[in-house]
mmCIF file of C-alpha atoms in Angstrom:
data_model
loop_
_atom_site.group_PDB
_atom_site.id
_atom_site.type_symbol
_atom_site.label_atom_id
_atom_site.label_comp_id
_atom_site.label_asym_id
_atom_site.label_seq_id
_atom_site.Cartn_x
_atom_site.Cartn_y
_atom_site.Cartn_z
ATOM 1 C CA UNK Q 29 35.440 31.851 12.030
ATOM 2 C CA UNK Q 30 32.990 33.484 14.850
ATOM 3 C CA UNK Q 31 29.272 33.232 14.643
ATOM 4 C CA UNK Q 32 27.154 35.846 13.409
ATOM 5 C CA UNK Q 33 25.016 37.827 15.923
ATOM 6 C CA UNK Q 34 21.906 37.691 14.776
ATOM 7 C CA UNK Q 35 20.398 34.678 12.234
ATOM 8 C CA UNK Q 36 17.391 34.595 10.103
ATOM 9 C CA UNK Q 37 14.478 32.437 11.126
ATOM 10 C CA UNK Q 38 10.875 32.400 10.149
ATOM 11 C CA UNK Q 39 8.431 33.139 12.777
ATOM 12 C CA UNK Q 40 4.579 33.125 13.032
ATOM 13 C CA UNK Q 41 3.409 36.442 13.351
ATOM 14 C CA UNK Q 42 -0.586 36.098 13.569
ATOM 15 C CA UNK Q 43 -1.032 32.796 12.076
ATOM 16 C CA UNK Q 44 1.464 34.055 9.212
ATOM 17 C CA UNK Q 45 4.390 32.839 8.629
ATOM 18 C CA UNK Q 46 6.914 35.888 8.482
ATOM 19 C CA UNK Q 47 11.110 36.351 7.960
ATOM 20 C CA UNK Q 48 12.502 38.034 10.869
ATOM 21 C CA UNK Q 49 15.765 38.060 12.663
ATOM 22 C CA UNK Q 50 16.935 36.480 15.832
ATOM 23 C CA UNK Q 51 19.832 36.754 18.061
ATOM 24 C CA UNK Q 52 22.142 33.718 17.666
ATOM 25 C CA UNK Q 53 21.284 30.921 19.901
ATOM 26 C CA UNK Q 54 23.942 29.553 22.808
ATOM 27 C CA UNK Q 55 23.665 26.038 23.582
ATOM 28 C CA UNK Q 56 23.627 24.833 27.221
ATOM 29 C CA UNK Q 57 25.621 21.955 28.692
ATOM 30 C CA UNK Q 58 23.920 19.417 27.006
ATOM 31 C CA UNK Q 59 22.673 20.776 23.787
ATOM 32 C CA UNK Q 60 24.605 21.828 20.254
ATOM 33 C CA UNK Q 61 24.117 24.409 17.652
ATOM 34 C CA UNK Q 62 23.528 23.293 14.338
ATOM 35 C CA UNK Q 63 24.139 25.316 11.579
ATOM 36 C CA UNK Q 64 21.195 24.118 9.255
ATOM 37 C CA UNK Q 65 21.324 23.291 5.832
ATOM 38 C CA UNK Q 66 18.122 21.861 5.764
ATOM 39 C CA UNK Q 67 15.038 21.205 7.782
ATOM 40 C CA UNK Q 68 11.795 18.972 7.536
ATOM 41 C CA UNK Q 69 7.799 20.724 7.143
ATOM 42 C CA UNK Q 70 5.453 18.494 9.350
ATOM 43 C CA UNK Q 71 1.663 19.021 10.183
ATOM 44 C CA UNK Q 72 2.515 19.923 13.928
ATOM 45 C CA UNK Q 73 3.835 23.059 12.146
ATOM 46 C CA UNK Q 74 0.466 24.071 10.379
ATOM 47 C CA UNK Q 75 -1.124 23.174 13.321
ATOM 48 C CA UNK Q 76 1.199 25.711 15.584
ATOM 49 C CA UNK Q 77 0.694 28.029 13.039
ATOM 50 C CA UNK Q 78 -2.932 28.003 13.332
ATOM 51 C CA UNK Q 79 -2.578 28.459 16.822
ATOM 52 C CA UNK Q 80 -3.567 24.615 17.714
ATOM 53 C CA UNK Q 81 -0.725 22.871 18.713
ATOM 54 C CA UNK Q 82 1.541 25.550 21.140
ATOM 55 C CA UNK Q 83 5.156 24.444 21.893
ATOM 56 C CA UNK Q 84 6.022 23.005 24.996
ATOM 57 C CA UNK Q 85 7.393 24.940 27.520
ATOM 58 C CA UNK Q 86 11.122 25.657 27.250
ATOM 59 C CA UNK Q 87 10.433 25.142 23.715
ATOM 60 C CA UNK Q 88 11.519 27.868 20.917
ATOM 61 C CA UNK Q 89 8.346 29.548 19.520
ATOM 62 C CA UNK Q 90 10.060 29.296 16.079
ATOM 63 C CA UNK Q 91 8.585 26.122 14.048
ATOM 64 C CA UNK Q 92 10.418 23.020 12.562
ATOM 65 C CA UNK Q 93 10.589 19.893 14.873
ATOM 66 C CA UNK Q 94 13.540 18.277 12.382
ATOM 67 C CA UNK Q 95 16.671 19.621 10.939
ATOM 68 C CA UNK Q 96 20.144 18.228 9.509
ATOM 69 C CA UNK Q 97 23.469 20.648 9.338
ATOM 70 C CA UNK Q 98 26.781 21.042 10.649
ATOM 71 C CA UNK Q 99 28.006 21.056 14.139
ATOM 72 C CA UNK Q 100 29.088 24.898 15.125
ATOM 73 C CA UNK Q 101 29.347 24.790 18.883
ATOM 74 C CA UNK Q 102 28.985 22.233 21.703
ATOM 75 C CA UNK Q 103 27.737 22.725 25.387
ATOM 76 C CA UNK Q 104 29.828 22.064 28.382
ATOM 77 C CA UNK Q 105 28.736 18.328 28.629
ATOM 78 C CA UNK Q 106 29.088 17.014 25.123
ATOM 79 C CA UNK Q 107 31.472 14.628 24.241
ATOM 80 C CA UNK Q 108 30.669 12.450 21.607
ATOM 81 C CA UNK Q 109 30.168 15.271 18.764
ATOM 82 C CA UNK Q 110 32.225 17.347 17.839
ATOM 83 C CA UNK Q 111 32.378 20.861 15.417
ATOM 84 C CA UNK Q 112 31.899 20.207 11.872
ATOM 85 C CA UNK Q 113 29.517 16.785 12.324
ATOM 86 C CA UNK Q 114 27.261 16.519 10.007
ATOM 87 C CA UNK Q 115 24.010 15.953 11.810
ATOM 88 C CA UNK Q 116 20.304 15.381 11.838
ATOM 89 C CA UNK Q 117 18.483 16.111 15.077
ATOM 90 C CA UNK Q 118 14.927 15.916 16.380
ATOM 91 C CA UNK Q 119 14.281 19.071 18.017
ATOM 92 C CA UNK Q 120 11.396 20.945 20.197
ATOM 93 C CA UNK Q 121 11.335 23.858 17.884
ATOM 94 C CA UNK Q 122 13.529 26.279 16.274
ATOM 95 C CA UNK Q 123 14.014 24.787 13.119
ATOM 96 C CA UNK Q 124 13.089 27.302 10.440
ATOM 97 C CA UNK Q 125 16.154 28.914 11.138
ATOM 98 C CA UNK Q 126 19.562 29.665 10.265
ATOM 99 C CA UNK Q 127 20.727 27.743 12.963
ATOM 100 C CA UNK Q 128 18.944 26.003 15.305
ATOM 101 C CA UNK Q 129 20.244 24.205 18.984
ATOM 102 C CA UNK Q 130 19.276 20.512 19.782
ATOM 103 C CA UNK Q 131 20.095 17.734 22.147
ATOM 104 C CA UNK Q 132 23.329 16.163 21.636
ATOM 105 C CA UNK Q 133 21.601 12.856 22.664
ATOM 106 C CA UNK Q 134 18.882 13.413 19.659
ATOM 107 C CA UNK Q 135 21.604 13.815 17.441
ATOM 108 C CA UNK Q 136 22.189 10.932 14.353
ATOM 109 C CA UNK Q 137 24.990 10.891 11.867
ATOM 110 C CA UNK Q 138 24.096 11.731 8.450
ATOM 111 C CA UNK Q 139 25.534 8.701 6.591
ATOM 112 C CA UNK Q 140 27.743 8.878 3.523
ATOM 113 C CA UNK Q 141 25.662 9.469 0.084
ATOM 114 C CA UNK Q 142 22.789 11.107 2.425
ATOM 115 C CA UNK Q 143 22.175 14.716 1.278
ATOM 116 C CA UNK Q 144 21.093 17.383 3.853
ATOM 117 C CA UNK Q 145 17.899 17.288 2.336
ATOM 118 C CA UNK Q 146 17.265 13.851 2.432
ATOM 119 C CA UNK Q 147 18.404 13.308 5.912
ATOM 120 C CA UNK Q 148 16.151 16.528 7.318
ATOM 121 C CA UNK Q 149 13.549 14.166 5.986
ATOM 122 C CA UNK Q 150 14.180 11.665 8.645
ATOM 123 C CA UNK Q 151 14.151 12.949 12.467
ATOM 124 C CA UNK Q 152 10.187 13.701 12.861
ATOM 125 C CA UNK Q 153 9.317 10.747 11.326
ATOM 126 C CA UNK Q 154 11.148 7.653 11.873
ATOM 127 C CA UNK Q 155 11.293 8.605 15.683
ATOM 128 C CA UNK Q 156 7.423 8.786 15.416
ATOM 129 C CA UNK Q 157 6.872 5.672 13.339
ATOM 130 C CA UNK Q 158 9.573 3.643 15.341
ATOM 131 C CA UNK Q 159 8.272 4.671 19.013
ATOM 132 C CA UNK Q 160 4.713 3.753 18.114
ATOM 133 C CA UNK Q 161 4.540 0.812 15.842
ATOM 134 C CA UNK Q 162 7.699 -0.817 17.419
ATOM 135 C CA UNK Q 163 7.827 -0.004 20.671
ATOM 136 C CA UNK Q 164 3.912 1.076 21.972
ATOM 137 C CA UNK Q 165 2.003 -1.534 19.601
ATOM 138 C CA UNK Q 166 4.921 -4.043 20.099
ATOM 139 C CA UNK Q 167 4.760 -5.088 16.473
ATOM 140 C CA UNK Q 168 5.676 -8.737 15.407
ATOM 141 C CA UNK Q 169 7.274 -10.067 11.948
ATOM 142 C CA UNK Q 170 4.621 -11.673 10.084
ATOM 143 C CA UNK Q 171 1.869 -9.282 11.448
ATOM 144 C CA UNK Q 172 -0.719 -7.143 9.550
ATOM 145 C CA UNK Q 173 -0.306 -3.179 9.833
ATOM 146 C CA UNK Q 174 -2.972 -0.616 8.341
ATOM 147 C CA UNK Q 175 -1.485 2.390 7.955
ATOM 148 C CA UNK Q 176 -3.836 5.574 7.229
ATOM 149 C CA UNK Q 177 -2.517 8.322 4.924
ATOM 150 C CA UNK Q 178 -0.481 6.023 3.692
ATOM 151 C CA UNK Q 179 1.074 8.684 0.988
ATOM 152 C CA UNK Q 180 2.173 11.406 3.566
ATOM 153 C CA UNK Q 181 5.732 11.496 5.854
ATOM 154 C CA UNK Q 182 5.109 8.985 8.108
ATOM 155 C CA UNK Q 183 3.328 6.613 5.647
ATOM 156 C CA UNK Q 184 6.040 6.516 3.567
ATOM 157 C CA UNK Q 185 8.090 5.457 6.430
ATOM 158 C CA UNK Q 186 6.069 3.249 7.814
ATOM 159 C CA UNK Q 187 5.597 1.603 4.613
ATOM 160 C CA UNK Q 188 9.020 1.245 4.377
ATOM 161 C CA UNK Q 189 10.315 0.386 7.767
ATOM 162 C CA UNK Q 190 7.633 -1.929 8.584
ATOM 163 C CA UNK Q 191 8.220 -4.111 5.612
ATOM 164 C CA UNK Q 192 12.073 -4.335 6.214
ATOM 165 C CA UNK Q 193 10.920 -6.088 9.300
ATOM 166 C CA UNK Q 194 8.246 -8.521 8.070
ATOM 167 C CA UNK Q 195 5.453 -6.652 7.995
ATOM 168 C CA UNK Q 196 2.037 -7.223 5.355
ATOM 169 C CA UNK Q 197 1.015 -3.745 4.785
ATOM 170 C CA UNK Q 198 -2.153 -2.449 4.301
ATOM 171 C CA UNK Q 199 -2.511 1.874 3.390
ATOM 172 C CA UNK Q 200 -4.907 4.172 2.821
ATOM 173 C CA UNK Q 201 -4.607 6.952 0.289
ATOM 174 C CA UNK Q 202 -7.045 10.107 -1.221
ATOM 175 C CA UNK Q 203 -5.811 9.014 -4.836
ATOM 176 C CA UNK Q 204 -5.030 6.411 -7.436
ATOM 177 C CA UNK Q 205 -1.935 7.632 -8.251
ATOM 178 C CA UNK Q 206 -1.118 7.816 -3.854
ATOM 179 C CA UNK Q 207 -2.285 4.474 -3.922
ATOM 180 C CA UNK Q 208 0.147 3.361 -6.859
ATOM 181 C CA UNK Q 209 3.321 4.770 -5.209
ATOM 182 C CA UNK Q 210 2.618 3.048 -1.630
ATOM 183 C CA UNK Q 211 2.175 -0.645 -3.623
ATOM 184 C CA UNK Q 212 5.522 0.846 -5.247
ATOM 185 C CA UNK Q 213 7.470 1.758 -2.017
ATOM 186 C CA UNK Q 214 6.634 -1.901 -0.804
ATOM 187 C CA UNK Q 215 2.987 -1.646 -0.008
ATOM 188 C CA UNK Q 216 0.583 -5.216 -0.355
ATOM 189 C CA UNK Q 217 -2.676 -3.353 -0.717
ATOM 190 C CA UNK Q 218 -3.572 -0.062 -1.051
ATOM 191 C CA UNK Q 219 -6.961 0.904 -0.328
ATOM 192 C CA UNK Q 220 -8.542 4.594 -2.220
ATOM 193 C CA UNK Q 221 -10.536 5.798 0.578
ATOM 194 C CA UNK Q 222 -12.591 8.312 -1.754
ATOM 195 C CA UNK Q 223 -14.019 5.421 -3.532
ATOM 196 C CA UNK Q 224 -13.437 2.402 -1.418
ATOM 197 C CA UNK Q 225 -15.251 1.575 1.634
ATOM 198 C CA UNK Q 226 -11.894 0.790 3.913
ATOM 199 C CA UNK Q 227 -14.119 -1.611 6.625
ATOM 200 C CA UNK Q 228 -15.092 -3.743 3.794
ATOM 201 C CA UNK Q 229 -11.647 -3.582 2.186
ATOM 202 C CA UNK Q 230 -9.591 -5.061 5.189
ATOM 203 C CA UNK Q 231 -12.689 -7.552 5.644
ATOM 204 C CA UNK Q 232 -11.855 -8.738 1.910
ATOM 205 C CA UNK Q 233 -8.289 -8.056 2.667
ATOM 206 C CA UNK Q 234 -8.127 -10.339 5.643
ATOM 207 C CA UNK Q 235 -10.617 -12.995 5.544
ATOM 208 C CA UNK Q 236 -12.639 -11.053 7.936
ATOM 209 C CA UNK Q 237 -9.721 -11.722 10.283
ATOM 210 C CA UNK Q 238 -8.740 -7.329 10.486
ATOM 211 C CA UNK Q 239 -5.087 -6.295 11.220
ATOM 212 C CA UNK Q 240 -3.149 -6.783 14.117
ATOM 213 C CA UNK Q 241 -2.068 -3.007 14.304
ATOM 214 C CA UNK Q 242 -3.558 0.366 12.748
ATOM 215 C CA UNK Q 243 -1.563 3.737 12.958
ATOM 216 C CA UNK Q 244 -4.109 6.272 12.871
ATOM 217 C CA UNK Q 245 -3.513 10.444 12.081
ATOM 218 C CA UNK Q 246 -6.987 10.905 11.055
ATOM 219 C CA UNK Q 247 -9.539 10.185 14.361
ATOM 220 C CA UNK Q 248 -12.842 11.605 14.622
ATOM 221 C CA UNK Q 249 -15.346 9.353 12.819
ATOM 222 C CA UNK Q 250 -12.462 7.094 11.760
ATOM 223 C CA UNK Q 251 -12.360 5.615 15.588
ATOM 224 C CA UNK Q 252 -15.548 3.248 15.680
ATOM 225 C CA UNK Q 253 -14.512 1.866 11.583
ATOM 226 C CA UNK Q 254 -10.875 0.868 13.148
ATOM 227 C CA UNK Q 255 -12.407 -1.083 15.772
ATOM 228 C CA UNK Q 256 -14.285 -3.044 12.713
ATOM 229 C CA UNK Q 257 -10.824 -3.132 11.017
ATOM 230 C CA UNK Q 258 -9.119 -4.742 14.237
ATOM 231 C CA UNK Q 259 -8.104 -8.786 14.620
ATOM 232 C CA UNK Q 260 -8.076 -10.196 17.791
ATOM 233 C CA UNK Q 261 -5.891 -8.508 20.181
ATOM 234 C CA UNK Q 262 -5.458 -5.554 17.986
ATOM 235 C CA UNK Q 263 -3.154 -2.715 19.070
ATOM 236 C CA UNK Q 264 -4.757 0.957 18.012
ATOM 237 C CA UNK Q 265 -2.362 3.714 17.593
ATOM 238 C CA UNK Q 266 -3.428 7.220 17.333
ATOM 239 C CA UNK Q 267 -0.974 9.815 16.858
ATOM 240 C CA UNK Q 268 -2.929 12.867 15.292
ATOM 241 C CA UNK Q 269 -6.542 13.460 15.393
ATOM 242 C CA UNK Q 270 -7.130 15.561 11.867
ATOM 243 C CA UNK Q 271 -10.590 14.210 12.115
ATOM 244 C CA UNK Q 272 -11.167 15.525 15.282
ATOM 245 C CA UNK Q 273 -10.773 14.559 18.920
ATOM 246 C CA UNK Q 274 -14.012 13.233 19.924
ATOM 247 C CA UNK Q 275 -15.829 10.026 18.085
ATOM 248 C CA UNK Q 276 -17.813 7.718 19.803
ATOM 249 C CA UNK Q 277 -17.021 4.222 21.678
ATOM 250 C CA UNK Q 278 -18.694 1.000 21.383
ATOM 251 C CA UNK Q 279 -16.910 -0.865 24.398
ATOM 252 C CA UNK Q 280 -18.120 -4.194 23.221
ATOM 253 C CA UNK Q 281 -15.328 -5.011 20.752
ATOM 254 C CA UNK Q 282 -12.913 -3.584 22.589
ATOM 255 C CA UNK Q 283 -13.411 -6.532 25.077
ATOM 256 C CA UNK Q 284 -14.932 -9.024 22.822
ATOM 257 C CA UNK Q 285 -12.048 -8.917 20.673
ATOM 258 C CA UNK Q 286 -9.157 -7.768 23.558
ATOM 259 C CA UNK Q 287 -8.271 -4.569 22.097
ATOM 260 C CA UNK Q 288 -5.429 -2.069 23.233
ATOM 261 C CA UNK Q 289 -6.197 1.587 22.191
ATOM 262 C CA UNK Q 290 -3.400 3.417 22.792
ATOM 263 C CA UNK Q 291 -1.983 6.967 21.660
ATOM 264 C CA UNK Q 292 1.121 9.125 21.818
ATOM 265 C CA UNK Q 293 2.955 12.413 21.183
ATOM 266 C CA UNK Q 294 6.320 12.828 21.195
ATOM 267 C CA UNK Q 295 6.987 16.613 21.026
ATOM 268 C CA UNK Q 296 6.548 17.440 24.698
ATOM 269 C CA UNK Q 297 8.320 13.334 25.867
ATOM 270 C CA UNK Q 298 11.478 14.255 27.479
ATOM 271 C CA UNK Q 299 15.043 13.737 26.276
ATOM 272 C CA UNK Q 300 15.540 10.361 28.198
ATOM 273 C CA UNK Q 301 12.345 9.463 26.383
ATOM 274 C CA UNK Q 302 13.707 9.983 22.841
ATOM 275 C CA UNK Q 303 17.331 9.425 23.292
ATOM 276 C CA UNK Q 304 15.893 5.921 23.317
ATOM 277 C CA UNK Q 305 14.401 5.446 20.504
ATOM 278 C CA UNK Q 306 16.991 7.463 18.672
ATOM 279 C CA UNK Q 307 19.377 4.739 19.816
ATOM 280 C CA UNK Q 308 17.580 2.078 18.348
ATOM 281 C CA UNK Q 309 17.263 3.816 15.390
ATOM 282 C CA UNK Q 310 20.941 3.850 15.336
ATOM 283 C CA UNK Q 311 21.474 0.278 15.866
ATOM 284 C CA UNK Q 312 17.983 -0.924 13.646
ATOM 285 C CA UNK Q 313 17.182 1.236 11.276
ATOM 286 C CA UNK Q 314 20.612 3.451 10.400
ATOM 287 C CA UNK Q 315 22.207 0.184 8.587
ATOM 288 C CA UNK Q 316 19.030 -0.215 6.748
ATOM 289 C CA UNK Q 317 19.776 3.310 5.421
ATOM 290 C CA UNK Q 318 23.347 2.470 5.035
ATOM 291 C CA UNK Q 319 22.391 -0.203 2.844
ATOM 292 C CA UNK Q 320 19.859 1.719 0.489
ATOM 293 C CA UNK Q 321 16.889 -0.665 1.357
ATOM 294 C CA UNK Q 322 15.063 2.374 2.861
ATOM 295 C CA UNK Q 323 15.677 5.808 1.641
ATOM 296 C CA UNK Q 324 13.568 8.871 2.648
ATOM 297 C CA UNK Q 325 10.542 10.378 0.068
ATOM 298 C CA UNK Q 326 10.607 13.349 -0.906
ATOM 299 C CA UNK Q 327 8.300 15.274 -2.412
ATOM 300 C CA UNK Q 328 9.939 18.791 -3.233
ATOM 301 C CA UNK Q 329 11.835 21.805 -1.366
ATOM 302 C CA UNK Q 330 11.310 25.231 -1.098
ATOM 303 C CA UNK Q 331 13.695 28.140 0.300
ATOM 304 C CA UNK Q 332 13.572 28.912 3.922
ATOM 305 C CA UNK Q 333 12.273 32.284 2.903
ATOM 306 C CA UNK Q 334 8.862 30.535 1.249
ATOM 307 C CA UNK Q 335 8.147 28.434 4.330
ATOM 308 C CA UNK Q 336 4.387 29.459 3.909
ATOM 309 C CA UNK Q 337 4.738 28.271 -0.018
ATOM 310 C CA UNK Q 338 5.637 25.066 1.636
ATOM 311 C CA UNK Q 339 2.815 25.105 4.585
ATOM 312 C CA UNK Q 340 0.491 25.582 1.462
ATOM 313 C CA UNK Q 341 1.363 22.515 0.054
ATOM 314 C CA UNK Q 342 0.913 20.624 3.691
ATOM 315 C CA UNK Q 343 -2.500 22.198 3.443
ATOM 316 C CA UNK Q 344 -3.461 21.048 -0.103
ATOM 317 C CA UNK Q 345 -2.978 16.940 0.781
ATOM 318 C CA UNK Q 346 -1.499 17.269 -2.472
ATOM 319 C CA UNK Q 347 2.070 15.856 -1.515
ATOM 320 C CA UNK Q 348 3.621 12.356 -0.966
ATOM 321 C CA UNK Q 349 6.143 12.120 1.296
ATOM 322 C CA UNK Q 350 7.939 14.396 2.832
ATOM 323 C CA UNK Q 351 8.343 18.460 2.138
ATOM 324 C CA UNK Q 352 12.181 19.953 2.918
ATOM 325 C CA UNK Q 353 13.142 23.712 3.730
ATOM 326 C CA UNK Q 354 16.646 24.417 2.552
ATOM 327 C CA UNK Q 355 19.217 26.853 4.175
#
């Protein structure tokens, strides 16, 4: 059956998220077009939307860094795939769409009793969590991780992915009730930053000892209270600055106590860059899926028509886990 022309796709028109229609995309030699079914809502989206976080170059201008569909059409150079796959890819852009091309090489099977929705809810956030608490902080079994916002996308899947590889767990969350689903999903202490001081709580938490790794989204004034949080060659990971991008350092610690402060993003990284870490996901993390020990959260869904509906939502904090688009 032959593509359609033109496709619908949601673009921002003025910091306004607005249908509109698009001419069909044509993959090049190394890409694919998915047809989507469904794709993943992430804070780099509100944050493009606002006009604060511009795609890379090359990059679609349409939002959605994560979507899951079926294989329509294959560039020159792609061998492993094949029409019909069902898929979930990391992409650049372009995912509030109809269809959307990605990478072949950032392409991951969706496994058998995985829903479109549920694996849409993967991409963004396992490759995030995986790349910087794996591979940049070089995390150990048997170590301590603090996770802030522990409630949102990538807490839930850090929660999760760190524990299936002998991790103690330590989250922040804005709620009681946040607080009681991370302890559910596998957390050991869950710490309600509205009413709890979260310096004092790791002291407690740790016999003054702090954790070996935090993964930060919040920055700002959070910066100098990590370094109080942080053990003895502590690894800091900040990979969003909601907070704010400046905050003030007290180098002391940092060489006192050995510290590594370290930071990534992984939009703009190239596709060498993520086509490996989507390769350990494959071999680590995929089976662990397989198996039903991790399984993504989600939250709710909304039409690809009330994408703002669902930016709303990002906005209000009000969410745990993950928010899905469906085709």
């Amino acid at each position: 059956m032959p593509l359609p022309k033109q496709m619908l796709a949601i673009e921002i028109d003025n910091g306004v998220l607005k249908p509109t229609k698009r001419a069909m995309p044509t993959p090049s030699a190394n890409q694919v077009l998915i047809k989507v079914a469904a794709a993943g809502v992430n804070r780099p989206d509100v944050m493009q939307r606002q006009g604060l976080y511009p795609p890379p170059p090359g990059a679609s201008d349409i939002p959605g860094l994560e979507v899951a569909g079926t294989i329509q059409a294959l560039g020159d150079n792609v061998s492993h795939l094949h029409e019909g796959d069902r898929v979930c890819a990391l992409v650049t852009g372009g995912g509030y769409a109809e269809y959307c091309l990605a990478s072949a090489a950032l392409c991951l099977p969706i496994l058998e009793g995985l829903s479109f929705t549920q694996a849409a809810a993967l991409p963004e956030t396992f490759f995030t969590v995986w790349s910087n608490v794996f591979d940049r902080a070089h995390f150990q079994p048997g170590e301590t991780l603090l996770v802030h916002g522990g409630s949102s996308g990538i807490g839930t899947t850090a929660i999760q992915l760190a524990k299936a590889f002998n991790a103690k767990i330590i989250v922040t969350a804005s709620s009681k009730a946040k607080c009681e689903f991370c302890l559910q999903l596998g957390a050991d202490a869950a710490i309600n930053y509205q009413e709890q001081d979260f310096v004092e709580e790791i002291k407690r938490l740790t016999d003054n000892q702090g954790v070996a790794i935090i993964l930060d989204m919040i920055g700002g004034d959070y910066f100098p209270r990590n370094l109080k949080c942080m053990a003895d060659d502590g690894r800091l990971v900040q990979i969003a600055i909601q907070n704010g991008s400046k905050t003030e350092l007290n180098l002391l610690p940092v060489m006192l106590k050995r510290l590594t402060i370290t930071g990534s993003t992984l939009r703009a990284r190239d596709d060498a860059f993520k086509a490996a870490i989507a390769k350990q996901l494959l071999e680590k993390v995929w089976p662990l899926l397989a198996s039903g020990s991790i399984k993504p959260v989600i939250h709710s869904t909304f039409a690809l028509t009330d994408a703002a509906k669902a930016h709303q939502l990002m906005e209000s904090s009000q969410h745990i886990g993950k928010i899905i688009l469906t085709v």
